[in-house]
Tab-separated table of C-alpha atoms and ligand atoms in Angstrom:
chain	number	residue	atom	x	y	z
A	102	UNK	CA	0.000	0.000	0.000
A	103	UNK	CA	1.227	3.493	-0.796
A	104	UNK	CA	1.075	6.171	1.913
A	105	UNK	CA	-1.447	8.152	-0.099
A	106	UNK	CA	-3.788	5.087	-0.429
A	107	UNK	CA	-3.908	4.375	3.289
A	108	UNK	CA	-7.045	5.174	5.320
A	109	UNK	CA	-7.120	8.371	7.361
A	110	UNK	CA	-7.103	8.175	11.172
A	111	UNK	CA	-10.539	8.422	12.739
A	112	UNK	CA	-12.532	7.984	15.942
A	113	UNK	CA	-15.565	5.749	15.530
A	114	UNK	CA	-18.553	5.987	17.863
A	115	UNK	CA	-19.714	2.878	19.736
A	116	UNK	CA	-22.745	2.872	22.025
A	117	UNK	CA	-21.446	0.945	25.048
A	118	UNK	CA	-24.852	-0.201	26.338
A	119	UNK	CA	-26.171	-1.519	23.014
A	120	UNK	CA	-23.016	-2.191	20.977
A	121	UNK	CA	-24.386	-0.210	18.022
A	122	UNK	CA	-21.730	1.238	15.701
A	123	UNK	CA	-23.623	3.831	13.620
A	124	UNK	CA	-20.884	3.881	10.956
A	125	UNK	CA	-20.588	0.086	10.718
A	126	UNK	CA	-19.635	-1.337	7.322
A	127	UNK	CA	-21.302	-4.695	8.088
A	128	UNK	CA	-23.933	-6.028	10.456
A	129	UNK	CA	-25.607	-9.400	11.006
A	130	UNK	CA	-27.952	-11.083	13.475
A	131	UNK	CA	-28.104	-14.714	14.536
A	132	UNK	CA	-31.429	-16.062	15.732
A	133	UNK	CA	-31.803	-19.270	17.734
A	134	UNK	CA	-32.830	-21.095	14.541
A	135	UNK	CA	-29.418	-20.182	13.040
A	136	UNK	CA	-27.709	-21.953	15.942
A	137	UNK	CA	-29.185	-25.444	15.626
A	138	UNK	CA	-26.652	-28.111	16.502
A	139	UNK	CA	-24.704	-25.875	18.901
A	140	UNK	CA	-26.674	-26.277	22.127
A	141	UNK	CA	-26.739	-29.295	24.441
A	142	UNK	CA	-30.544	-29.490	24.512
A	143	UNK	CA	-32.075	-29.455	20.996
A	144	UNK	CA	-35.627	-29.918	22.362
A	145	UNK	CA	-35.296	-26.830	24.583
A	146	UNK	CA	-33.979	-24.911	21.565
A	147	UNK	CA	-36.962	-25.854	19.367
A	148	UNK	CA	-39.374	-24.983	22.158
A	149	UNK	CA	-37.922	-21.469	22.500
A	150	UNK	CA	-37.922	-20.979	18.710
A	151	UNK	CA	-41.661	-21.837	18.720
A	152	UNK	CA	-42.711	-20.062	21.928
A	153	UNK	CA	-40.710	-16.852	21.433
A	154	UNK	CA	-40.949	-16.530	17.653
A	155	UNK	CA	-37.274	-17.310	17.045
A	156	UNK	CA	-35.539	-14.616	19.139
A	157	UNK	CA	-32.203	-12.995	18.257
A	158	UNK	CA	-29.380	-14.629	20.239
A	159	UNK	CA	-26.576	-12.286	19.180
A	160	UNK	CA	-25.585	-9.667	16.648
A	161	UNK	CA	-22.394	-8.280	15.243
A	162	UNK	CA	-21.296	-4.884	13.875
A	163	UNK	CA	-18.004	-4.461	12.017
A	164	UNK	CA	-16.060	-1.417	10.947
A	165	UNK	CA	-13.618	-2.379	8.221
A	166	UNK	CA	-11.768	0.553	6.744
A	167	UNK	CA	-8.758	-1.371	5.493
A	168	UNK	CA	-8.396	-4.338	3.190
A	169	UNK	CA	-4.649	-4.938	3.096
A	170	UNK	CA	-2.489	-7.308	5.120
A	171	UNK	CA	-1.137	-5.654	8.252
A	172	UNK	CA	-4.256	-3.566	8.751
A	173	UNK	CA	-6.770	-4.316	11.512
A	174	UNK	CA	-10.527	-4.129	11.719
A	175	UNK	CA	-12.837	-4.091	14.690
A	176	UNK	CA	-16.443	-4.323	15.721
A	177	UNK	CA	-18.864	-5.294	18.432
A	178	UNK	CA	-20.711	-8.449	19.348
A	179	UNK	CA	-23.868	-8.231	21.442
A	180	UNK	CA	-25.068	-11.459	23.074
A	181	UNK	CA	-28.552	-11.125	24.565
A	182	UNK	CA	-29.150	-12.746	27.970
A	183	UNK	CA	-30.920	-16.066	28.102
A	184	UNK	CA	-30.510	-19.827	28.267
A	185	UNK	CA	-31.378	-22.816	26.142
A	186	UNK	CA	-32.190	-25.415	28.767
A	187	UNK	CA	-29.395	-24.918	31.310
A	188	UNK	CA	-26.918	-23.507	28.775
A	189	UNK	CA	-26.291	-19.779	28.442
A	190	UNK	CA	-26.577	-17.950	25.118
A	191	UNK	CA	-23.399	-18.232	23.058
A	192	UNK	CA	-21.796	-17.441	19.698
A	193	UNK	CA	-20.979	-20.066	17.055
A	194	UNK	CA	-17.277	-20.038	17.873
A	195	UNK	CA	-14.470	-20.208	15.341
A	196	UNK	CA	-10.822	-20.680	14.571
A	197	UNK	CA	-9.120	-18.070	12.461
A	198	UNK	CA	-8.611	-19.301	8.918
A	199	UNK	CA	-5.017	-18.151	9.386
A	200	UNK	CA	-4.465	-20.096	12.600
A	201	UNK	CA	-1.453	-18.022	13.655
A	202	UNK	CA	-3.462	-14.757	13.816
A	203	UNK	CA	-4.532	-13.327	17.201
A	204	UNK	CA	-7.333	-11.050	18.416
A	205	UNK	CA	-8.447	-9.105	21.488
A	206	UNK	CA	-11.882	-8.797	23.111
A	207	UNK	CA	-12.863	-6.012	25.477
A	208	UNK	CA	-16.211	-6.020	27.280
A	209	UNK	CA	-18.042	-2.679	27.231
A	210	UNK	CA	-21.075	-3.787	29.263
A	211	UNK	CA	-22.479	-6.981	30.732
A	212	UNK	CA	-20.357	-9.980	31.648
A	213	UNK	CA	-19.446	-13.373	30.319
A	214	UNK	CA	-16.787	-15.909	29.462
A	215	UNK	CA	-14.723	-16.921	26.455
A	216	UNK	CA	-14.289	-20.653	25.892
A	217	UNK	CA	-11.015	-21.598	24.216
A	218	UNK	CA	-9.710	-24.775	22.673
A	219	UNK	CA	-6.800	-25.802	20.507
A	220	UNK	CA	-6.527	-28.494	17.862
A	221	UNK	CA	-4.290	-30.521	20.205
A	222	UNK	CA	-7.317	-30.831	22.582
A	223	UNK	CA	-6.229	-28.257	25.167
A	224	UNK	CA	-9.067	-26.132	26.599
A	225	UNK	CA	-9.307	-23.075	28.839
A	226	UNK	CA	-11.581	-20.150	29.644
A	227	UNK	CA	-11.186	-16.438	30.349
A	228	UNK	CA	-13.413	-13.736	31.790
A	229	UNK	CA	-15.037	-11.189	29.512
A	230	UNK	CA	-15.798	-8.243	31.797
A	231	UNK	CA	-15.476	-4.448	31.654
A	232	UNK	CA	-12.040	-3.351	32.853
A	233	UNK	CA	-10.195	-6.352	31.364
A	234	UNK	CA	-8.916	-7.154	27.902
A	235	UNK	CA	-9.235	-10.787	26.855
A	236	UNK	CA	-6.263	-11.831	24.718
A	237	UNK	CA	-6.958	-14.512	22.116
A	238	UNK	CA	-3.577	-15.960	21.166
A	239	UNK	CA	-2.807	-17.610	17.809
A	240	UNK	CA	-4.153	-21.192	17.314
A	241	UNK	CA	-7.026	-20.989	19.842
A	242	UNK	CA	-10.670	-21.386	18.764
A	243	UNK	CA	-12.912	-19.008	20.711
A	244	UNK	CA	-16.596	-18.825	21.618
A	245	UNK	CA	-18.249	-16.179	23.828
A	246	UNK	CA	-20.980	-16.818	26.384
A	247	UNK	CA	-23.259	-14.327	28.178
A	248	UNK	CA	-23.490	-15.482	31.798
A	249	UNK	CA	-25.295	-12.328	32.995
A	250	UNK	CA	-28.815	-10.910	33.043
A	251	UNK	CA	-28.200	-8.002	30.629
A	252	UNK	CA	-26.744	-7.898	27.100
A	253	UNK	CA	-23.020	-8.682	26.918
A	254	UNK	CA	-21.406	-6.102	24.622
A	255	UNK	CA	-17.762	-6.520	23.637
A	256	UNK	CA	-15.352	-4.904	21.223
A	257	UNK	CA	-13.173	-7.213	19.119
A	258	UNK	CA	-10.073	-6.160	17.203
A	259	UNK	CA	-8.444	-8.438	14.672
A	260	UNK	CA	-6.059	-8.464	11.671
A	261	UNK	CA	-8.093	-8.032	8.470
A	262	UNK	CA	-6.587	-11.161	6.906
A	263	UNK	CA	-7.236	-13.500	9.895
A	264	UNK	CA	-10.456	-14.923	8.396
A	265	UNK	CA	-13.075	-17.138	10.081
A	266	UNK	CA	-13.183	-20.925	10.054
A	267	UNK	CA	-16.562	-22.032	11.461
A	268	UNK	CA	-16.437	-25.461	9.804
A	269	UNK	CA	-13.807	-27.022	12.067
A	270	UNK	CA	-16.197	-26.780	15.053
A	271	UNK	CA	-19.449	-27.514	13.222
A	272	UNK	CA	-21.292	-30.654	14.259
A	273	UNK	CA	-18.986	-31.201	17.224
A	274	UNK	CA	-19.248	-27.905	19.078
A	275	UNK	CA	-16.613	-26.994	21.622
A	276	UNK	CA	-15.364	-29.373	24.302
A	277	UNK	CA	-16.568	-27.210	27.191
A	278	UNK	CA	-20.047	-25.842	27.932
A	279	UNK	CA	-21.298	-23.173	30.355
A	280	UNK	CA	-24.463	-24.135	32.230
A	281	UNK	CA	-26.372	-22.720	35.165
A	282	UNK	CA	-26.120	-24.771	38.382
A	283	UNK	CA	-27.832	-23.453	41.533
A	284	UNK	CA	-28.178	-20.060	39.870
A	285	UNK	CA	-24.468	-19.737	39.012
A	286	UNK	CA	-22.496	-20.244	35.797
A	287	UNK	CA	-20.539	-23.491	35.791
A	288	UNK	CA	-17.956	-24.590	33.183
A	289	UNK	CA	-18.235	-28.307	32.414
A	290	UNK	CA	-16.910	-30.752	29.866
A	291	UNK	CA	-19.420	-31.576	27.152
A	292	UNK	CA	-21.149	-34.837	28.138
B	491	LIG	MN1	-11.921	-14.380	16.081
């Protein structure tokens, strides 16, 4: 890229409570019916799709000003509170297509967890709360979970060329799940 082709510096507004980025270049919503196969309890999922007219589970805004390697882009994810059976609302989860590319998450409001796993079978989790930055190192798949009673809004920042690989986790899900036990979030191995 030539100096004269590069984007100009800017400050982009984000509404912390809702996650809305008015100048977003992309936006999508995922309803519960888009997340079939990801939850532990498929019957509970179908019941909520019927009873609640297929509610939105999460949405995503992106601001992508740059297209060339070395640039970054960023956006917000908003996970609405709720559970499917005992399991808290979650995102699909993905590896980066370029496995050696990292990312950061920063919660703006609400609270939750990030589930991590690597292709060698290692798993771990990290908090996603205001006042902390969650570092997603290279080679770790990541899925976010809203364990609170209000929307979880977080800012993600990522290299533009990282890419998303949703296929590697499809049909199997992640090895760990977050369920409510006695009113509290509990991280367990998938049965
Ligand atoms: Mn990512």
